[in-house]
PDB file of C-alpha atoms in Angstrom:
ATOM      1  CA  MET V   1     -25.384  -6.846   0.668  1.00 61.00           C
ATOM      2  CA  THR V   2     -25.579  -4.840  -2.474  1.00 73.00           C
ATOM      3  CA  LEU V   3     -22.613  -3.508  -4.358  1.00 77.00           C
ATOM      4  CA  GLN V   4     -23.323  -0.030  -2.969  1.00 80.00           C
ATOM      5  CA  GLU V   5     -23.352  -1.364   0.615  1.00 77.00           C
ATOM      6  CA  PHE V   6     -20.096  -3.194  -0.044  1.00 78.00           C
ATOM      7  CA  HIS V   7     -18.536   0.036  -1.309  1.00 79.00           C
ATOM      8  CA  LYS V   8     -19.850   1.893   1.724  1.00 81.00           C
ATOM      9  CA  LEU V   9     -18.898  -0.660   4.418  1.00 78.00           C
ATOM     10  CA  VAL V  10     -15.837  -2.497   3.135  1.00 81.00           C
ATOM     11  CA  LEU V  11     -13.858  -0.281   0.777  1.00 83.00           C
ATOM     12  CA  PRO V  12     -13.160   2.490   3.337  1.00 84.00           C
ATOM     13  CA  ALA V  13     -11.334  -0.090   5.478  1.00 85.00           C
ATOM     14  CA  LYS V  14      -9.236  -1.406   2.583  1.00 88.00           C
ATOM     15  CA  ASP V  15      -6.228   0.811   3.374  1.00 88.00           C
ATOM     16  CA  LYS V  16      -6.283  -0.219   7.033  1.00 89.00           C
ATOM     17  CA  PHE V  17      -6.393  -3.860   5.944  1.00 90.00           C
ATOM     18  CA  TYR V  18      -3.409  -3.316   3.664  1.00 92.00           C
ATOM     19  CA  ARG V  19      -1.302  -1.527   6.279  1.00 90.00           C
ATOM     20  CA  LEU V  20      -1.874  -4.258   8.860  1.00 89.00           C
ATOM     21  CA  ALA V  21      -1.134  -7.014   6.355  1.00 89.00           C
ATOM     22  CA  LYS V  22       2.035  -5.258   5.164  1.00 89.00           C
ATOM     23  CA  ARG V  23       3.231  -4.807   8.751  1.00 86.00           C
ATOM     24  CA  ILE V  24       2.824  -8.514   9.399  1.00 86.00           C
ATOM     25  CA  VAL V  25       4.059 -10.044   6.142  1.00 87.00           C
ATOM     26  CA  ASN V  26       6.604  -7.307   5.316  1.00 85.00           C
ATOM     27  CA  SER V  27       5.947  -7.640   1.592  1.00 85.00           C
ATOM     28  CA  LYS V  28       3.891  -5.373  -0.630  1.00 89.00           C
ATOM     29  CA  ALA V  29       2.817  -8.110  -3.032  1.00 89.00           C
ATOM     30  CA  MET V  30       1.944 -10.586  -0.299  1.00 90.00           C
ATOM     31  CA  ALA V  31      -0.010  -7.915   1.605  1.00 90.00           C
ATOM     32  CA  GLU V  32      -1.993  -7.134  -1.530  1.00 91.00           C
ATOM     33  CA  ASP V  33      -2.783 -10.835  -1.949  1.00 90.00           C
ATOM     34  CA  VAL V  34      -3.939 -11.099   1.658  1.00 90.00           C
ATOM     35  CA  VAL V  35      -6.204  -8.060   1.313  1.00 91.00           C
ATOM     36  CA  GLN V  36      -7.672  -9.392  -1.915  1.00 90.00           C
ATOM     37  CA  GLU V  37      -8.456 -12.759  -0.314  1.00 91.00           C
ATOM     38  CA  VAL V  38     -10.128 -11.077   2.649  1.00 89.00           C
ATOM     39  CA  MET V  39     -12.152  -8.764   0.396  1.00 88.00           C
ATOM     40  CA  VAL V  40     -13.431 -11.812  -1.488  1.00 87.00           C
ATOM     41  CA  LYS V  41     -14.293 -13.479   1.812  1.00 86.00           C
ATOM     42  CA  LEU V  42     -16.178 -10.372   2.949  1.00 84.00           C
ATOM     43  CA  TRP V  43     -18.150 -10.387  -0.279  1.00 82.00           C
ATOM     44  CA  GLN V  44     -18.987 -14.074   0.156  1.00 83.00           C
ATOM     45  CA  TYR V  45     -20.239 -13.575   3.727  1.00 79.00           C
ATOM     46  CA  GLN V  46     -22.655 -10.849   2.666  1.00 73.00           C
ATOM     47  CA  GLY V  47     -25.063  -9.907   5.440  1.00 71.00           C
ATOM     48  CA  GLU V  48     -23.724 -12.511   7.876  1.00 79.00           C
ATOM     49  CA  ILE V  49     -21.211 -10.187   9.556  1.00 78.00           C
ATOM     50  CA  ASP V  50     -22.184  -7.645  12.208  1.00 79.00           C
ATOM     51  CA  ASN V  51     -18.973  -5.588  12.305  1.00 83.00           C
ATOM     52  CA  VAL V  52     -17.379  -5.784   8.860  1.00 82.00           C
ATOM     53  CA  GLU V  53     -14.226  -3.855   9.771  1.00 84.00           C
ATOM     54  CA  ALA V  54     -13.518  -5.931  12.891  1.00 85.00           C
ATOM     55  CA  PHE V  55     -14.116  -9.172  10.984  1.00 87.00           C
ATOM     56  CA  GLY V  56     -11.877  -7.941   8.173  1.00 86.00           C
ATOM     57  CA  MET V  57      -9.041  -6.933  10.506  1.00 89.00           C
ATOM     58  CA  ARG V  58      -9.220 -10.264  12.314  1.00 88.00           C
ATOM     59  CA  SER V  59      -9.208 -12.084   8.962  1.00 89.00           C
ATOM     60  CA  ILE V  60      -6.249 -10.006   7.755  1.00 89.00           C
ATOM     61  CA  ARG V  61      -4.310 -10.834  10.901  1.00 88.00           C
ATOM     62  CA  ASN V  62      -5.047 -14.554  10.709  1.00 88.00           C
ATOM     63  CA  LEU V  63      -4.351 -14.905   6.999  1.00 88.00           C
ATOM     64  CA  SER V  64      -1.169 -12.812   7.239  1.00 86.00           C
ATOM     65  CA  LEU V  65       0.137 -14.968  10.070  1.00 85.00           C
ATOM     66  CA  ASP V  66      -0.680 -18.074   8.042  1.00 85.00           C
ATOM     67  CA  LYS V  67       1.228 -16.644   5.079  1.00 83.00           C
ATOM     68  CA  ILE V  68       4.383 -15.873   7.043  1.00 79.00           C
ATOM     69  CA  LYS V  69       4.348 -19.312   8.654  1.00 78.00           C
ATOM     70  CA  SER V  70       4.185 -20.958   5.241  1.00 70.00           C
ATOM     71  CA  PRO V  71       7.609 -22.426   4.361  1.00 62.00           C
ATOM     72  CA  LYS V  72       7.406 -21.374   0.695  1.00 58.00           C
ATOM     73  CA  ASN V  73       7.054 -17.701   1.691  1.00 55.00           C
ATOM     74  CA  LYS V  74      10.048 -17.461   4.046  1.00 48.00           C
ATOM     75  CA  MET V  75      12.480 -16.348   1.340  1.00 43.00           C
ATOM     76  CA  ALA V  76      10.034 -13.861  -0.185  1.00 44.00           C
ATOM     77  CA  ARG V  77       9.833 -11.920   3.071  1.00 42.00           C
ATOM     78  CA  LEU V  78      13.541 -11.237   3.409  1.00 42.00           C
ATOM     79  CA  GLY V  79      14.818  -7.819   2.629  1.00 40.00           C
ATOM     80  CA  ALA V  80      12.226  -5.441   1.190  1.00 40.00           C
ATOM     81  CA  VAL V  81      12.766  -2.066   2.838  1.00 39.00           C
ATOM     82  CA  GLU V  82      10.916   1.059   1.787  1.00 41.00           C
ATOM     83  CA  PHE V  83      11.916   4.534   2.873  1.00 41.00           C
ATOM     84  CA  VAL V  84       9.519   7.100   4.271  1.00 42.00           C
ATOM     85  CA  LYS V  85       9.598  10.422   2.470  1.00 43.00           C
ATOM     86  CA  ALA V  86       9.409  13.495   4.658  1.00 41.00           C
ATOM     87  CA  ASP V  87       6.584  15.863   3.743  1.00 46.00           C
ATOM     88  CA  SER V  88       7.678  19.421   3.020  1.00 46.00           C
ATOM     89  CA  ALA V  89      11.051  19.097   4.754  1.00 40.00           C
ATOM     90  CA  PRO V  90      13.169  21.798   3.140  1.00 51.00           C
ATOM     91  CA  LYS V  91      16.655  20.551   3.930  1.00 71.00           C
ATOM     92  CA  PRO V  92      18.208  17.284   2.774  1.00 71.00           C
ATOM     93  CA  ASP V  93      19.803  16.620   6.165  1.00 67.00           C
ATOM     94  CA  LYS V  94      16.399  16.812   7.873  1.00 69.00           C
ATOM     95  CA  ILE V  95      14.908  14.510   5.256  1.00 68.00           C
ATOM     96  CA  SER V  96      17.699  12.015   5.768  1.00 74.00           C
ATOM     97  CA  GLU V  97      17.407  12.190   9.545  1.00 71.00           C
ATOM     98  CA  SER V  98      13.650  11.698   9.385  1.00 72.00           C
ATOM     99  CA  ASN V  99      14.027   8.741   7.011  1.00 74.00           C
ATOM    100  CA  ASP V 100      16.669   7.187   9.230  1.00 78.00           C
ATOM    101  CA  THR V 101      14.553   7.537  12.367  1.00 79.00           C
ATOM    102  CA  ALA V 102      11.455   6.175  10.637  1.00 80.00           C
ATOM    103  CA  GLU V 103      13.449   3.235   9.317  1.00 85.00           C
ATOM    104  CA  ILE V 104      14.894   2.548  12.775  1.00 85.00           C
ATOM    105  CA  VAL V 105      11.431   2.586  14.352  1.00 86.00           C
ATOM    106  CA  ARG V 106      10.033   0.407  11.549  1.00 86.00           C
ATOM    107  CA  SER V 107      12.804  -2.158  11.984  1.00 88.00           C
ATOM    108  CA  ILE V 108      12.326  -2.194  15.765  1.00 89.00           C
ATOM    109  CA  ILE V 109       8.585  -2.750  15.307  1.00 89.00           C
ATOM    110  CA  ASP V 110       9.313  -5.599  12.882  1.00 89.00           C
ATOM    111  CA  GLN V 111      11.431  -7.296  15.567  1.00 91.00           C
ATOM    112  CA  LEU V 112       8.723  -7.140  18.240  1.00 91.00           C
ATOM    113  CA  PRO V 113       6.803 -10.286  19.168  1.00 92.00           C
ATOM    114  CA  GLU V 114       3.821 -10.840  16.852  1.00 89.00           C
ATOM    115  CA  LYS V 115       1.167  -9.748  19.364  1.00 90.00           C
ATOM    116  CA  GLN V 116       2.996  -6.521  20.176  1.00 92.00           C
ATOM    117  CA  LYS V 117       3.699  -5.823  16.500  1.00 91.00           C
ATOM    118  CA  ILE V 118       0.036  -6.239  15.523  1.00 90.00           C
ATOM    119  CA  MET V 119      -1.279  -4.257  18.479  1.00 91.00           C
ATOM    120  CA  ILE V 120       1.136  -1.337  18.054  1.00 91.00           C
ATOM    121  CA  GLN V 121       0.243  -1.196  14.336  1.00 88.00           C
ATOM    122  CA  MET V 122      -3.466  -1.150  15.104  1.00 87.00           C
ATOM    123  CA  ARG V 123      -3.148   1.441  17.889  1.00 89.00           C
ATOM    124  CA  GLU V 124      -0.508   3.854  16.630  1.00 86.00           C
ATOM    125  CA  ILE V 125      -0.863   3.586  12.865  1.00 83.00           C
ATOM    126  CA  GLU V 126      -4.526   2.673  12.381  1.00 83.00           C
ATOM    127  CA  GLY V 127      -5.849   4.613  15.384  1.00 85.00           C
ATOM    128  CA  TYR V 128      -8.023   1.917  16.933  1.00 87.00           C
ATOM    129  CA  SER V 129      -9.009   2.244  20.582  1.00 90.00           C
ATOM    130  CA  TYR V 130      -7.883  -0.319  23.135  1.00 91.00           C
ATOM    131  CA  GLN V 131     -11.400  -1.765  23.266  1.00 91.00           C
ATOM    132  CA  GLU V 132     -11.607  -2.059  19.488  1.00 89.00           C
ATOM    133  CA  ILE V 133      -8.257  -3.869  19.388  1.00 91.00           C
ATOM    134  CA  ALA V 134      -9.400  -6.211  22.152  1.00 91.00           C
ATOM    135  CA  ASP V 135     -12.593  -6.976  20.243  1.00 89.00           C
ATOM    136  CA  ILE V 136     -10.836  -7.514  16.916  1.00 88.00           C
ATOM    137  CA  LEU V 137      -8.106  -9.747  18.357  1.00 88.00           C
ATOM    138  CA  GLU V 138     -10.503 -11.459  20.777  1.00 90.00           C
ATOM    139  CA  VAL V 139      -8.330 -10.797  23.842  1.00 92.00           C
ATOM    140  CA  ASP V 140      -8.833  -9.026  27.146  1.00 94.00           C
ATOM    141  CA  ILE V 141      -8.366  -5.244  27.105  1.00 93.00           C
ATOM    142  CA  SER V 142      -5.710  -5.524  29.819  1.00 94.00           C
ATOM    143  CA  GLN V 143      -3.627  -7.722  27.492  1.00 94.00           C
ATOM    144  CA  VAL V 144      -3.892  -5.051  24.813  1.00 93.00           C
ATOM    145  CA  LYS V 145      -2.742  -2.325  27.211  1.00 94.00           C
ATOM    146  CA  VAL V 146       0.153  -4.425  28.527  1.00 95.00           C
ATOM    147  CA  ASN V 147       1.354  -5.409  25.047  1.00 94.00           C
ATOM    148  CA  ILE V 148       1.163  -1.854  23.707  1.00 94.00           C
ATOM    149  CA  HIS V 149       2.987  -0.540  26.785  1.00 94.00           C
ATOM    150  CA  ARG V 150       5.738  -3.135  26.367  1.00 94.00           C
ATOM    151  CA  ALA V 151       6.031  -2.409  22.654  1.00 93.00           C
ATOM    152  CA  ARG V 152       6.312   1.342  23.245  1.00 92.00           C
ATOM    153  CA  LYS V 153       8.877   0.784  25.983  1.00 94.00           C
ATOM    154  CA  THR V 154      10.967  -1.475  23.757  1.00 93.00           C
ATOM    155  CA  ILE V 155      10.810   0.975  20.855  1.00 91.00           C
ATOM    156  CA  LYS V 156      11.803   3.888  23.097  1.00 89.00           C
ATOM    157  CA  GLU V 157      14.700   1.981  24.686  1.00 90.00           C
ATOM    158  CA  GLU V 158      16.047   0.813  21.337  1.00 89.00           C
ATOM    159  CA  VAL V 159      15.813   4.268  19.728  1.00 86.00           C
ATOM    160  CA  LEU V 160      17.554   5.852  22.721  1.00 86.00           C
ATOM    161  CA  LYS V 161      20.212   3.159  22.646  1.00 86.00           C
ATOM    162  CA  ILE V 162      20.892   3.826  18.956  1.00 82.00           C
ATOM    163  CA  HIS V 163      20.938   7.608  19.331  1.00 76.00           C
ATOM    164  CA  ALA V 164      23.140   7.450  22.445  1.00 76.00           C
ATOM    165  CA  TYR V 165      25.724   5.228  20.769  1.00 70.00           C
ATOM    166  CA  GLY V 166      29.222   6.587  21.287  1.00 56.00           C
ATOM    167  CA  LEU V 167      28.283   9.120  23.963  1.00 55.00           C
TER     168      LEU V 167
END
C-alpha cells in the first residue's frame, strides 16, 4: 500500500474510528490514543486486509474494550462530559433544552451494556447497515437487530421517564 492508497482508504474512516473509540472509552485523549494505535496497525498490515474500514472498526472496538478493562485507566474515565452545541438555534432556552436532551441521551447510551452501546453508536451515529455491523463485530445479523432494538427501547423509556417526572 502506498501512501496515496493509505490516504484514500484509511484516512476517510479516521473520524468514524474516533467516534466509536470515544463512545467506548469516554475519554478524548484515550480515544485519540486508540485511533493512533489502530492507524499504525493498519499501516503495518499493508495489503493484507480486504476491508480496511471493517478491520479498523473491529480493531478500534477491541482495543477500546481492552483499554477500559485496564485497571490503570479506571480513574481516567470518570467524569469527562462534553456538551453538544445546537446549530443555529436562535433562543437560549432552545439551546439549553437541546443540550440537556443530548446529554441525557448520551448518558443513557453510556449506561447500556457494551454490545448495545457499540451497536447503537455504529448504527445511529456512524450510519452502518445491520449487515455491516454484523460483519465488523463478527456476530449474526439477528443479534445486531435485537441489540439495537433493545438499546432504542431503553433509551426511549429512560427519556420518557425523565421528561414525565412530576406529572
